[in-house]
Tab-separated table of C-alpha atoms in Angstrom:
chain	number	residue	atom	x	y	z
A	1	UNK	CA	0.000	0.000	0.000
A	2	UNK	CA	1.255	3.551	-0.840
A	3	UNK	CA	2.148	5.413	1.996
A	4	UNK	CA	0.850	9.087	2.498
A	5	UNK	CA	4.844	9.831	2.629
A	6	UNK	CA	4.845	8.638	-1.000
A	7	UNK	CA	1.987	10.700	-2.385
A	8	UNK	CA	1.878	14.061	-3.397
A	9	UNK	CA	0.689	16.256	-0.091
A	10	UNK	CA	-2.638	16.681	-1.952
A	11	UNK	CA	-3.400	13.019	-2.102
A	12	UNK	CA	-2.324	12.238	0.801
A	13	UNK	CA	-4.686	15.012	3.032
A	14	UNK	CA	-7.420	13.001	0.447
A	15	UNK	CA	-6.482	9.340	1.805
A	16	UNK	CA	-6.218	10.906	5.401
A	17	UNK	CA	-9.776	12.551	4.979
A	18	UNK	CA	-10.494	8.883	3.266
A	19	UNK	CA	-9.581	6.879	5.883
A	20	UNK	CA	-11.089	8.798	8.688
A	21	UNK	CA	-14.512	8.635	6.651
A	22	UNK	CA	-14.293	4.494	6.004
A	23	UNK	CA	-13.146	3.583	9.168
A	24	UNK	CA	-16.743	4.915	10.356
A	25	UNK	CA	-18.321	2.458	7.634
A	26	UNK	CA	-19.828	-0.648	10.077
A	27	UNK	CA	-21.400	-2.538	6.557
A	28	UNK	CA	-17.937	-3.732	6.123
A	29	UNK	CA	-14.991	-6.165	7.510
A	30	UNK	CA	-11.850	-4.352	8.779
A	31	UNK	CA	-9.979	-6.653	5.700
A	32	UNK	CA	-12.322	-5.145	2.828
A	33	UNK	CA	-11.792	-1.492	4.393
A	34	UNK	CA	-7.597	-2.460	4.550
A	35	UNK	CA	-8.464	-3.722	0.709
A	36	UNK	CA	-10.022	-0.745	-0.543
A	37	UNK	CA	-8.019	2.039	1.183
A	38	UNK	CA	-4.672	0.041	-0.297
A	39	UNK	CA	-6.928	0.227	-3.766
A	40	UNK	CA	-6.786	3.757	-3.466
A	41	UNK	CA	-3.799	4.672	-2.294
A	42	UNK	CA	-2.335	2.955	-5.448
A	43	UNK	CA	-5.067	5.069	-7.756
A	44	UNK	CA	-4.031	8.493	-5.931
A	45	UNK	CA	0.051	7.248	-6.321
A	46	UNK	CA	-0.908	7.525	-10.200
A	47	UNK	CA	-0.787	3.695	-10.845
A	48	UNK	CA	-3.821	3.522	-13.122
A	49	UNK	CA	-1.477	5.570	-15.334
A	50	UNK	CA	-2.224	4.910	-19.288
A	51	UNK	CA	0.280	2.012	-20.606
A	52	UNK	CA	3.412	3.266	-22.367
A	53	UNK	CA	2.313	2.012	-26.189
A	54	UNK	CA	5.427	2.093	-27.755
A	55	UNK	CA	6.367	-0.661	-25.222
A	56	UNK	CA	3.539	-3.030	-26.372
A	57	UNK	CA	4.101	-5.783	-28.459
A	58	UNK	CA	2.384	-8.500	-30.314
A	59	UNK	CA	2.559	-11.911	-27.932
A	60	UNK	CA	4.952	-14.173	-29.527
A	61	UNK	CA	3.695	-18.198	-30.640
A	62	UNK	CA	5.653	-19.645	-27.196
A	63	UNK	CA	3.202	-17.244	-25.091
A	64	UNK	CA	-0.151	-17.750	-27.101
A	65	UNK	CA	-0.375	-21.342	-27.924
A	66	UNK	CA	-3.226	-23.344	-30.268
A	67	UNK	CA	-5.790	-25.072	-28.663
A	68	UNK	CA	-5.216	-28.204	-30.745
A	69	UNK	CA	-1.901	-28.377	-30.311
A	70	UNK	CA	-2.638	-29.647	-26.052
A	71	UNK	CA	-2.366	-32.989	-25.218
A	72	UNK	CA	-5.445	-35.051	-25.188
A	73	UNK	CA	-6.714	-36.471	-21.914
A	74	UNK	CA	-5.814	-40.159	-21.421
A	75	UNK	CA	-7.757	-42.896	-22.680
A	76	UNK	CA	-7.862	-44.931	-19.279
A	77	UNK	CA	-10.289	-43.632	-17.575
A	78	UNK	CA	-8.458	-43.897	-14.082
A	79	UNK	CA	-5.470	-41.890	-15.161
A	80	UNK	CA	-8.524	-39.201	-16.319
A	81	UNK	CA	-10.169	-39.625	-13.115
A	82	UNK	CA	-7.375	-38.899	-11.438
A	83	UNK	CA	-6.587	-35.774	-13.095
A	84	UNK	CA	-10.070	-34.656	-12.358
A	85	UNK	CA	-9.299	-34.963	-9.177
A	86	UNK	CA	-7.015	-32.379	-9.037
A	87	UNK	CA	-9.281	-29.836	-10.492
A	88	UNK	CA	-11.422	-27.109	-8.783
A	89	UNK	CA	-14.533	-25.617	-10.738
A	90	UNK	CA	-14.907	-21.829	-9.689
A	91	UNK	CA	-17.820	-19.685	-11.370
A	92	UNK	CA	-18.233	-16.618	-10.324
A	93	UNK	CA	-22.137	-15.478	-10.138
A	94	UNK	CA	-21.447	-11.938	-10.112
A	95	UNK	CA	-22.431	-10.869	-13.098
A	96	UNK	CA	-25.216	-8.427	-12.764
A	97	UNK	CA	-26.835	-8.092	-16.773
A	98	UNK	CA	-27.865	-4.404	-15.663
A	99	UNK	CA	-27.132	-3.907	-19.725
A	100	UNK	CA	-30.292	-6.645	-20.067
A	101	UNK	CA	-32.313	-4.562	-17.204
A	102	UNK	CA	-31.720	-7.609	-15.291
A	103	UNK	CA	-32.034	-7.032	-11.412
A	104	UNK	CA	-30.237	-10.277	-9.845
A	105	UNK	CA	-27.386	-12.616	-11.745
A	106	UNK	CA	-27.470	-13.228	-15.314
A	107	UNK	CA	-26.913	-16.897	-14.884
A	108	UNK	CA	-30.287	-17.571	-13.695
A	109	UNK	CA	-31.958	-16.544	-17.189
A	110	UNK	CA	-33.395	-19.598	-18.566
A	111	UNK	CA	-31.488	-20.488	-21.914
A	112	UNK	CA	-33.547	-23.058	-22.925
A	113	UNK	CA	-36.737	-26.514	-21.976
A	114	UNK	CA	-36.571	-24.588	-18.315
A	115	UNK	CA	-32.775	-24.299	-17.966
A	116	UNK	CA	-30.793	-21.994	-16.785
A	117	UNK	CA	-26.882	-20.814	-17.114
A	118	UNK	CA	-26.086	-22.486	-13.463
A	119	UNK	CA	-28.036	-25.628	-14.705
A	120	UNK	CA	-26.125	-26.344	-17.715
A	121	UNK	CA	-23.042	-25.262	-15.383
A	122	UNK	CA	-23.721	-28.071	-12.845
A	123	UNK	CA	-24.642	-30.841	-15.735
A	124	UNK	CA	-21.426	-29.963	-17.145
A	125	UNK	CA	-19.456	-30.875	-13.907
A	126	UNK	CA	-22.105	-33.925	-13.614
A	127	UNK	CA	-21.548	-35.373	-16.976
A	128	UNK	CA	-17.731	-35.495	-16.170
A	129	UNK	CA	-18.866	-38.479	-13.245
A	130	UNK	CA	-17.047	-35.611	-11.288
A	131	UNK	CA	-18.185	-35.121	-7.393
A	132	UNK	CA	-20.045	-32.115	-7.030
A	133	UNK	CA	-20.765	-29.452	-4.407
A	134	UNK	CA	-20.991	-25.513	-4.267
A	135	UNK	CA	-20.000	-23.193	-1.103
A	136	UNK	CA	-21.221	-19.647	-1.258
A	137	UNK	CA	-18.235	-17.429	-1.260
A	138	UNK	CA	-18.641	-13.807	-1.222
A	139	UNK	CA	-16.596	-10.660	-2.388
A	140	UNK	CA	-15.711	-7.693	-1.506
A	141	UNK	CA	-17.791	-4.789	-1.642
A	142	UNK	CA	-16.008	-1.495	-1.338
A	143	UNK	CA	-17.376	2.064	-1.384
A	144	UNK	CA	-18.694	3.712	-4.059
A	145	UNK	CA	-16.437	7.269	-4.351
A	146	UNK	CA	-17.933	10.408	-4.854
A	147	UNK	CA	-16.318	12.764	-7.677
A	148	UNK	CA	-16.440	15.680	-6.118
A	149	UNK	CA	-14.612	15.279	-2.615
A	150	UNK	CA	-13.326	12.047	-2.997
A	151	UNK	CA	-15.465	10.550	-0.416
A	152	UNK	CA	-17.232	7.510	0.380
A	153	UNK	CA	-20.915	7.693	-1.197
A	154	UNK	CA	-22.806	5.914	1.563
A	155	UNK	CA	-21.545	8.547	4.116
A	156	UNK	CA	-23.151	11.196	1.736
A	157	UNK	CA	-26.738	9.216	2.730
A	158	UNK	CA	-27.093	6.989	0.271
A	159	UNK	CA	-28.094	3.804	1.994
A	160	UNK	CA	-28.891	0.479	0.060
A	161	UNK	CA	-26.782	-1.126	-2.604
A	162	UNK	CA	-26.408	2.063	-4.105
A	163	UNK	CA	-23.695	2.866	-2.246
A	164	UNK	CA	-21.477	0.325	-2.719
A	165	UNK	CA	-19.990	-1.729	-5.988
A	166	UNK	CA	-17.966	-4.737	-6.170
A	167	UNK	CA	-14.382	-4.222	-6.763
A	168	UNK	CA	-13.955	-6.542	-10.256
A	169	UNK	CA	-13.074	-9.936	-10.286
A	170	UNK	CA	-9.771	-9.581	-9.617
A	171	UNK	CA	-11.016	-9.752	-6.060
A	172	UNK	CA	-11.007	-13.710	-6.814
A	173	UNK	CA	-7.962	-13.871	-5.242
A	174	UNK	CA	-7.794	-12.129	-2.002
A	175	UNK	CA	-11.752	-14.012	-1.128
A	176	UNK	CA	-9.517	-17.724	-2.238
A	177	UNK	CA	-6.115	-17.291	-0.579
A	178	UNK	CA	-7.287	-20.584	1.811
A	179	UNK	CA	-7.933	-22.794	-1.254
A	180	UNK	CA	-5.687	-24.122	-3.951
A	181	UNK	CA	-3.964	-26.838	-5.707
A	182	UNK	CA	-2.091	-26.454	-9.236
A	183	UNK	CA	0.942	-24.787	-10.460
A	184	UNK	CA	0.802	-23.144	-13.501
A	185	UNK	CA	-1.239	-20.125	-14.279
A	186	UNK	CA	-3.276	-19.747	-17.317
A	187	UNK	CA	-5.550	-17.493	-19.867
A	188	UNK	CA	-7.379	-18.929	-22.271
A	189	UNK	CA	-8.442	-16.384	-25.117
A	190	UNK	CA	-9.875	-16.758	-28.416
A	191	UNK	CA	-9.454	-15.288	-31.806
A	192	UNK	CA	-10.935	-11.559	-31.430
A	193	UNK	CA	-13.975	-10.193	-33.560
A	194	UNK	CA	-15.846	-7.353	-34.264
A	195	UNK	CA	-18.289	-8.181	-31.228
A	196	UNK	CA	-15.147	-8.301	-29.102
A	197	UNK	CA	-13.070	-4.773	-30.332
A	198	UNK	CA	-13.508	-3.582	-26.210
A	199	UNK	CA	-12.538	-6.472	-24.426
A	200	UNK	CA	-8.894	-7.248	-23.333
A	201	UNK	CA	-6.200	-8.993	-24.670
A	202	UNK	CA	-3.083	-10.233	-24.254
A	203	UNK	CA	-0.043	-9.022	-24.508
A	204	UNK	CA	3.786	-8.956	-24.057
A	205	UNK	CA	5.379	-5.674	-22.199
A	206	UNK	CA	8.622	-5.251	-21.123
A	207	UNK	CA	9.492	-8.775	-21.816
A	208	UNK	CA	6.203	-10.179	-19.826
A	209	UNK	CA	2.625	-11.436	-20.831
A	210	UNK	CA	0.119	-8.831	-19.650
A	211	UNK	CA	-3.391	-8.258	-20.159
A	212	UNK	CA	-4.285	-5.143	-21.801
A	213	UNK	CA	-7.979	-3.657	-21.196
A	214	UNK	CA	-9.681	-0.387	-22.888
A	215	UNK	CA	-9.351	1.586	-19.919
A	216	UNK	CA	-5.165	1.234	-19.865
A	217	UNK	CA	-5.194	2.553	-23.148
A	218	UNK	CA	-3.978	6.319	-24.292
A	219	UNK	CA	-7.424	7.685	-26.078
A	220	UNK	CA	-5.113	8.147	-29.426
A	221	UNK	CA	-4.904	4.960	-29.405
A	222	UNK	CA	-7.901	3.040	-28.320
A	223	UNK	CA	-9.158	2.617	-32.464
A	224	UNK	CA	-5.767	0.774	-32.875
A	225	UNK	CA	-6.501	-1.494	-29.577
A	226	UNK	CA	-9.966	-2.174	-31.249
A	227	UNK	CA	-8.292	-3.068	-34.633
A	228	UNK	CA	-8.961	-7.155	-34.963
A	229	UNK	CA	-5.643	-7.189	-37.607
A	230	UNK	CA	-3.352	-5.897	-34.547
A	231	UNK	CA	-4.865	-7.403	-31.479
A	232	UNK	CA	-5.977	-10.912	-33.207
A	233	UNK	CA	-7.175	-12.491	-29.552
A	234	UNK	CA	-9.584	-11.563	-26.830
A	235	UNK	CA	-9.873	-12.415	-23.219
A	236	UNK	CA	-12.383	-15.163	-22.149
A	237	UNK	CA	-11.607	-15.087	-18.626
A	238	UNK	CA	-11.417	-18.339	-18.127
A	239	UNK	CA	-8.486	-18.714	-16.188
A	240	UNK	CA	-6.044	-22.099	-14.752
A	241	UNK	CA	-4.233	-21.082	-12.055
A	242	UNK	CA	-2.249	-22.785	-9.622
A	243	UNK	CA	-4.085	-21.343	-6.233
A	244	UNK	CA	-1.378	-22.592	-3.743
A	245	UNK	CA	0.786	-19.893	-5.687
A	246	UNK	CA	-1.824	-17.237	-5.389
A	247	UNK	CA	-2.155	-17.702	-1.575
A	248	UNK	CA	1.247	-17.177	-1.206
A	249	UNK	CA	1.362	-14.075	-3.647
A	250	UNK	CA	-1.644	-12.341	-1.688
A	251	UNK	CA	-0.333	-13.162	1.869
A	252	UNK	CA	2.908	-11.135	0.297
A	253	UNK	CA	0.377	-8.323	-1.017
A	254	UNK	CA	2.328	-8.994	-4.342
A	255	UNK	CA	-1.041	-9.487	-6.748
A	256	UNK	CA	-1.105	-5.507	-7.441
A	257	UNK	CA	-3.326	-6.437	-10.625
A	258	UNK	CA	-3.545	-2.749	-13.215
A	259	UNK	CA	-6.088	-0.148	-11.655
A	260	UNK	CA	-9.488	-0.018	-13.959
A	261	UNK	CA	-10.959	3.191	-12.857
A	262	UNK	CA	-14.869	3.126	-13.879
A	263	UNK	CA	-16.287	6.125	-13.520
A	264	UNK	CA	-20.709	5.833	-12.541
A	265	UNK	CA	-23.552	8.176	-12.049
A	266	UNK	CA	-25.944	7.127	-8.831
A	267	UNK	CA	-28.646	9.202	-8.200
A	268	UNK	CA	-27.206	12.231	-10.200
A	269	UNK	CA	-23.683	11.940	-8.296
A	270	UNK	CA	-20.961	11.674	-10.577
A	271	UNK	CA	-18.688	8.584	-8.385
A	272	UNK	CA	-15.640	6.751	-9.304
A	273	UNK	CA	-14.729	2.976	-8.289
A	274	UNK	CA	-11.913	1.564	-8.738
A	275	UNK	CA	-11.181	-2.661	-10.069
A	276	UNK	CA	-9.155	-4.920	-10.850
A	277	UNK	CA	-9.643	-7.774	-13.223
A	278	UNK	CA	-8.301	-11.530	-12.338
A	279	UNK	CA	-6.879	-12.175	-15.678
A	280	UNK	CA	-4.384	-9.079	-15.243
A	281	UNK	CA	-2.530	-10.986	-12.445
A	282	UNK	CA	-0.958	-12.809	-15.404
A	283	UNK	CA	1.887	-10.564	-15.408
A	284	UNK	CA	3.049	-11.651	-11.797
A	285	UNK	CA	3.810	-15.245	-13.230
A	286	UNK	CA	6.908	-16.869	-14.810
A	287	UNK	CA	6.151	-19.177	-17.598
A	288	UNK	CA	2.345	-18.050	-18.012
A	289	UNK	CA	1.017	-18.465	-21.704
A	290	UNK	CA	-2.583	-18.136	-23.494
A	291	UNK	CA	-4.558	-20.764	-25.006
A	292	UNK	CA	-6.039	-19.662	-28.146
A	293	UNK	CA	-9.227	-21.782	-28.020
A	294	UNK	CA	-11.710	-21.941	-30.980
A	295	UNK	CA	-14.834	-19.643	-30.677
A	296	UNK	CA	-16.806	-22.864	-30.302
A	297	UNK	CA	-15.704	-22.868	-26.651
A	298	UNK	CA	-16.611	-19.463	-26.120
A	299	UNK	CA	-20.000	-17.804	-26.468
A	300	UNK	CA	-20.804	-14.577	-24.310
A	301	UNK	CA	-24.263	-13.436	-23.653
A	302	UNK	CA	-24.123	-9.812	-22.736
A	303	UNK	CA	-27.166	-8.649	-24.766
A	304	UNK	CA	-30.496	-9.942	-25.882
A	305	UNK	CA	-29.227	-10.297	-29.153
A	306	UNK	CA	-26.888	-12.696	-27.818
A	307	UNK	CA	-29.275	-14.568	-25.653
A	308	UNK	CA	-31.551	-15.092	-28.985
A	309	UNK	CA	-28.782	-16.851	-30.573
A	310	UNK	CA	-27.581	-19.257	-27.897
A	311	UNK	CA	-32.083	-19.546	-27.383
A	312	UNK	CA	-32.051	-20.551	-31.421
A	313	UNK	CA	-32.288	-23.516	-33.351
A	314	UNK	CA	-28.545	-22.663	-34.009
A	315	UNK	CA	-27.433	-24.563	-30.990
A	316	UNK	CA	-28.408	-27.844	-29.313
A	317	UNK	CA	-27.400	-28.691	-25.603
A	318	UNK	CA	-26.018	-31.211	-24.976
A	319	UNK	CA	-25.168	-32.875	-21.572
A	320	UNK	CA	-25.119	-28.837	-20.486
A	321	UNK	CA	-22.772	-28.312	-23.272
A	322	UNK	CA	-24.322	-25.153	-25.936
A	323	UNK	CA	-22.915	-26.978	-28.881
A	324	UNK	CA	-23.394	-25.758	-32.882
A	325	UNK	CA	-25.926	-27.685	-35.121
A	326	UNK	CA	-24.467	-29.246	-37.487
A	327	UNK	CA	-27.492	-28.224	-39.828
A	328	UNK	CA	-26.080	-24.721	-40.242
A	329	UNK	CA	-23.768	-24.750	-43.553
A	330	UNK	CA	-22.552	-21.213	-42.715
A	331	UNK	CA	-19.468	-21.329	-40.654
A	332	UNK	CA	-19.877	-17.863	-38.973
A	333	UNK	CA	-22.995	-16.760	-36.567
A	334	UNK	CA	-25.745	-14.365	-38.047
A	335	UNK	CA	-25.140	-10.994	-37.208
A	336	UNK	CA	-28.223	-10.059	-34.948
A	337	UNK	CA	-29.365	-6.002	-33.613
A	338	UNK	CA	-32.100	-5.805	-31.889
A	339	UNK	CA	-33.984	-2.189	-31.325
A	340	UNK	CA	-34.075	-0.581	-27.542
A	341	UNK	CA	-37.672	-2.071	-27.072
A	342	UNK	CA	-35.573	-5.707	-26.819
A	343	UNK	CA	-33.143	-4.419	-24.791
A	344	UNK	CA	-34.392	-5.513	-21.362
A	345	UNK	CA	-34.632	-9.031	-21.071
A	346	UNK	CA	-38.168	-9.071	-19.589
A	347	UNK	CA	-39.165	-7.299	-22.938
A	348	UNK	CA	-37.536	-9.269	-25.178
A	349	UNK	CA	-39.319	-12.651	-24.014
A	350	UNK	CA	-42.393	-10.957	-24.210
A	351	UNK	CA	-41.907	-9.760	-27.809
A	352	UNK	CA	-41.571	-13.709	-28.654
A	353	UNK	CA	-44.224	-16.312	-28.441
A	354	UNK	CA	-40.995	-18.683	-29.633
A	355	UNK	CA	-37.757	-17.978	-30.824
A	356	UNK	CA	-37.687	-18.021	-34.576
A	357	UNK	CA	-35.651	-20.973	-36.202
A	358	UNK	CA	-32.690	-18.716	-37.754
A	359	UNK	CA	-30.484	-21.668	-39.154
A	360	UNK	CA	-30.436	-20.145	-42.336
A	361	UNK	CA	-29.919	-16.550	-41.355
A	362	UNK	CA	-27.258	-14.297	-42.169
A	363	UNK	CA	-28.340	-11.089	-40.528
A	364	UNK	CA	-31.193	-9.659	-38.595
A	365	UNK	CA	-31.888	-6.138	-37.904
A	366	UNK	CA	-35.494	-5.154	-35.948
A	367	UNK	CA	-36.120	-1.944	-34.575
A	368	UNK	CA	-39.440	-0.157	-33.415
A	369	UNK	CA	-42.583	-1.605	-32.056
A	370	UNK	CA	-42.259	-5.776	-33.192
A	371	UNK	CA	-43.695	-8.850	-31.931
A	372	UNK	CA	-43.341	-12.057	-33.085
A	373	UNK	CA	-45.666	-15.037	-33.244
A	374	UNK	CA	-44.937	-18.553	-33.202
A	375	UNK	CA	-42.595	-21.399	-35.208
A	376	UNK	CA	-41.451	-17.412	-37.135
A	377	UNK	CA	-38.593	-18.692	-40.067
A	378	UNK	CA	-35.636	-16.066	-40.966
A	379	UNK	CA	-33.880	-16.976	-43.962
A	380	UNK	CA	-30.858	-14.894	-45.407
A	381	UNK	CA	-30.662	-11.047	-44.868
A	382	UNK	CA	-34.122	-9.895	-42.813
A	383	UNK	CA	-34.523	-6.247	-41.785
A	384	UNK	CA	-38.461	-5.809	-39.321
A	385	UNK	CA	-38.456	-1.734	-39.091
A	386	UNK	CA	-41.824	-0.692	-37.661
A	387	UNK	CA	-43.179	2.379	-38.614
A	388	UNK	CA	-43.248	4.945	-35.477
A	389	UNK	CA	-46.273	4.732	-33.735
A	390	UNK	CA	-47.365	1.145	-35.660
A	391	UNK	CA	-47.830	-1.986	-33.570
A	392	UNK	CA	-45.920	-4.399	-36.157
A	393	UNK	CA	-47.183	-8.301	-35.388
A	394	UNK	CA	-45.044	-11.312	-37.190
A	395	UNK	CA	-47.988	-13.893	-37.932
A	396	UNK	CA	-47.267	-17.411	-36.371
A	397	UNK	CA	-45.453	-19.664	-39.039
A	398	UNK	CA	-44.129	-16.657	-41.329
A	399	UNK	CA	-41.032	-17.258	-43.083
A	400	UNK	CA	-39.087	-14.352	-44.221
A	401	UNK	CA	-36.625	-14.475	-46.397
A	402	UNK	CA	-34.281	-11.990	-47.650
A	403	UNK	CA	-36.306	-9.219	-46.864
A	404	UNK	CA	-37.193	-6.358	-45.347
A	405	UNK	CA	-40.189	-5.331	-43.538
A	406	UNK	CA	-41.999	-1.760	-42.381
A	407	UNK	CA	-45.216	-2.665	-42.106
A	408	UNK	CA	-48.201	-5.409	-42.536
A	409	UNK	CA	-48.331	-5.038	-46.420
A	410	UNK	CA	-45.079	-6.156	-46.706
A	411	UNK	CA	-45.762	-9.377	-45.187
């Protein structure tokens, strides 16, 4: 933790006047106050500094390795049963879906025949013959900071949630520094698309692999750190990581993961928290490498639009597994926008009596007031754009094909 002695004498009257307010805060344990005031101490020492770009460099083919190039797991199955063994499952269950107007975790939106995220989770464990069992394990929650005088929102009034924010998931490793077992820390990332241009990637800096996120980068440069030709891979967050090594780096306070500063407005107060994210303790490891993994093992839902694709006919589950049907010839997913009147998940499964079969879709573009009916077909390039003020109903059993759509004439 930065010392007040370190800090300029402005930031360090702010972390005085910081600590005085926090240490008045009885919502939280005396280790998540230590954890946040350390947090930002580090922000006011100027460590969430822009990266130097001239220092960044493409990772090299010993630090991002193929998928298919691992060894396959062994065919007797008590040699693979005792590997599984050695293997520890966490998901984390923090992910709100505020962007989807959801109000609890996104992993409890059904997906499909009454299932949701956690359920295919668990039959994925299940199907391995593994032994299962969950144990609740909280984070952190830190302060929420106000803007203005730099201090802690829920001593301005603000009572509830409101006040507080969890500190990323790079808080995985203080909340685990009991638990562990393996010894080499990975990231596994896939080849990067347009869909992905804001998420982080790896990278090697100053002879290390790092991860890289938007908020590191210089604002002249954040169109190159988008570009899909210069960054070609993108951070899944699915992590290996040896744990007993993490204990031992958190006991030392050594996991000082890069400072994400994401700035918030709560009730018309401009506030600031600060996060870290898990895969940026990468850097703190000797030997650590990516897996570039096909994008068949990775398919985010952070929209409705993506939730309609993984709720399609395109995919089949399969022992909990979201797999591809095979009946789609096209190699690459249909590109799918959805208007704002989809946007919150409780709207969008009320603008469908079923998901439409899209197998033969390319792209799908619907905007204004649209519903649609039952066993709906969407064939090639389909564009639904209702005209303002008309209610625009998709008949049950339409099939559209290759066209676009304003109104019920065109139908």
């Amino acid at each position: 933790m930065a010392s007040p002695a370190t800090l300029k004498p402005a930031e360090a009257e702010k972390l005085g006047k910081l600590r005085s307010a926090v240490s008045t805060l009885t919502e939280i344990s005396e280790n998540e106050k230590t954890g946040f005031l350390s947090l930002v101490a580090r922000y006011l020492s100027g460590e969430a500094q822009h990266v130097d770009w001239s220092k960044i460099q493409t990772p090299t083919d010993d630090i991002v390795i193929p998928y298919d190039v691992l060894a396959s797991p062994p065919e007797d199955a008590a040699k693979t049963r005792e590997l599984l063994d050695k293997l520890v499952v966490l998901k984390l269950n923090g992910g709100l879906g505020t962007t989807m107007g959801c109000t609890g975790p996104k992993s409890v939106i059904e997906v499909r025949n009454g299932l949701t995220f956690l359920d295919l989770i668990v039959m994925q464990i299940e199907v391995t013959h593994s032994l299962f069992f969950s144990f609740p394990m909280s984070f952190s929650k830190y302060p929420r900071l106000v803007v203005e005088d730099f201090m802690p929102l829920p001593c301005k009034g603000v009572i509830g949630k409101d006040g507080w924010y969890p500190p990323g998931h790079g808080d995985v490793f203080p909340s685990l520094k009991n638990s562990g077992k393996l010894d080499l820390f990975l990231s596994q990332v896939t080849p990067k698309t347009l869909a992905d241009v804001k998420g982080g990637t790896l990278i090697s800096y100053e002879g290390k692999v790092q991860l890289l996120e938007i908020a590191q980068v210089p604002d002249e440069h954040v169109n190159e750190f988008k570009s899909i030709e210069k960054f070609k891979i993108f951070n899944t967050n699915n992590l290996w990581v040896n744990l007993k090594a993490i204990k031992t780096l958190v006991e030392a306070d050594a996991l000082t993961m890069e400072i994400i500063p994401n700035p918030k407005e709560v009730n018309g107060i401009k506030v600031l928290q600060l996060e870290t994210a898990a895969g940026a303790a990468i850097r703190f490891f000797d030997n650590a490498i990516g897996i570039n993994v096909p994008r068949s093992r990775f398919l985010p839902v952070k929209a409705t639009s993506d939730l309609l694709l993984v709720q399609s006919d395109l995919y089949t589950v399969v022992d909990g597994f979201v797999t591809r049907n095979p009946a789609r010839a096209n190699p690459a997913n249909p590109t799918i926008e959805l208007g704002p009147e989809f946007k919150k998940v409780g709207d969008y499964l009320k603008r469908f009596k079923t998901i439409p079969s899209i197998i033969e879709l390319n792209s799908l573009k619907v905007t204004g007031d649209v519903w649609f009916g039952a066993g709906v077909i969407l064939k090639g390039k389909v564009t639904v754009d209702a005209k303002p003020g008309l209610k625009l109903e998709i008949p049950d059993g339409a099939v559209i094909e290759n066209k676009e759509i304003n109104g019920p004439e065109d139908l």
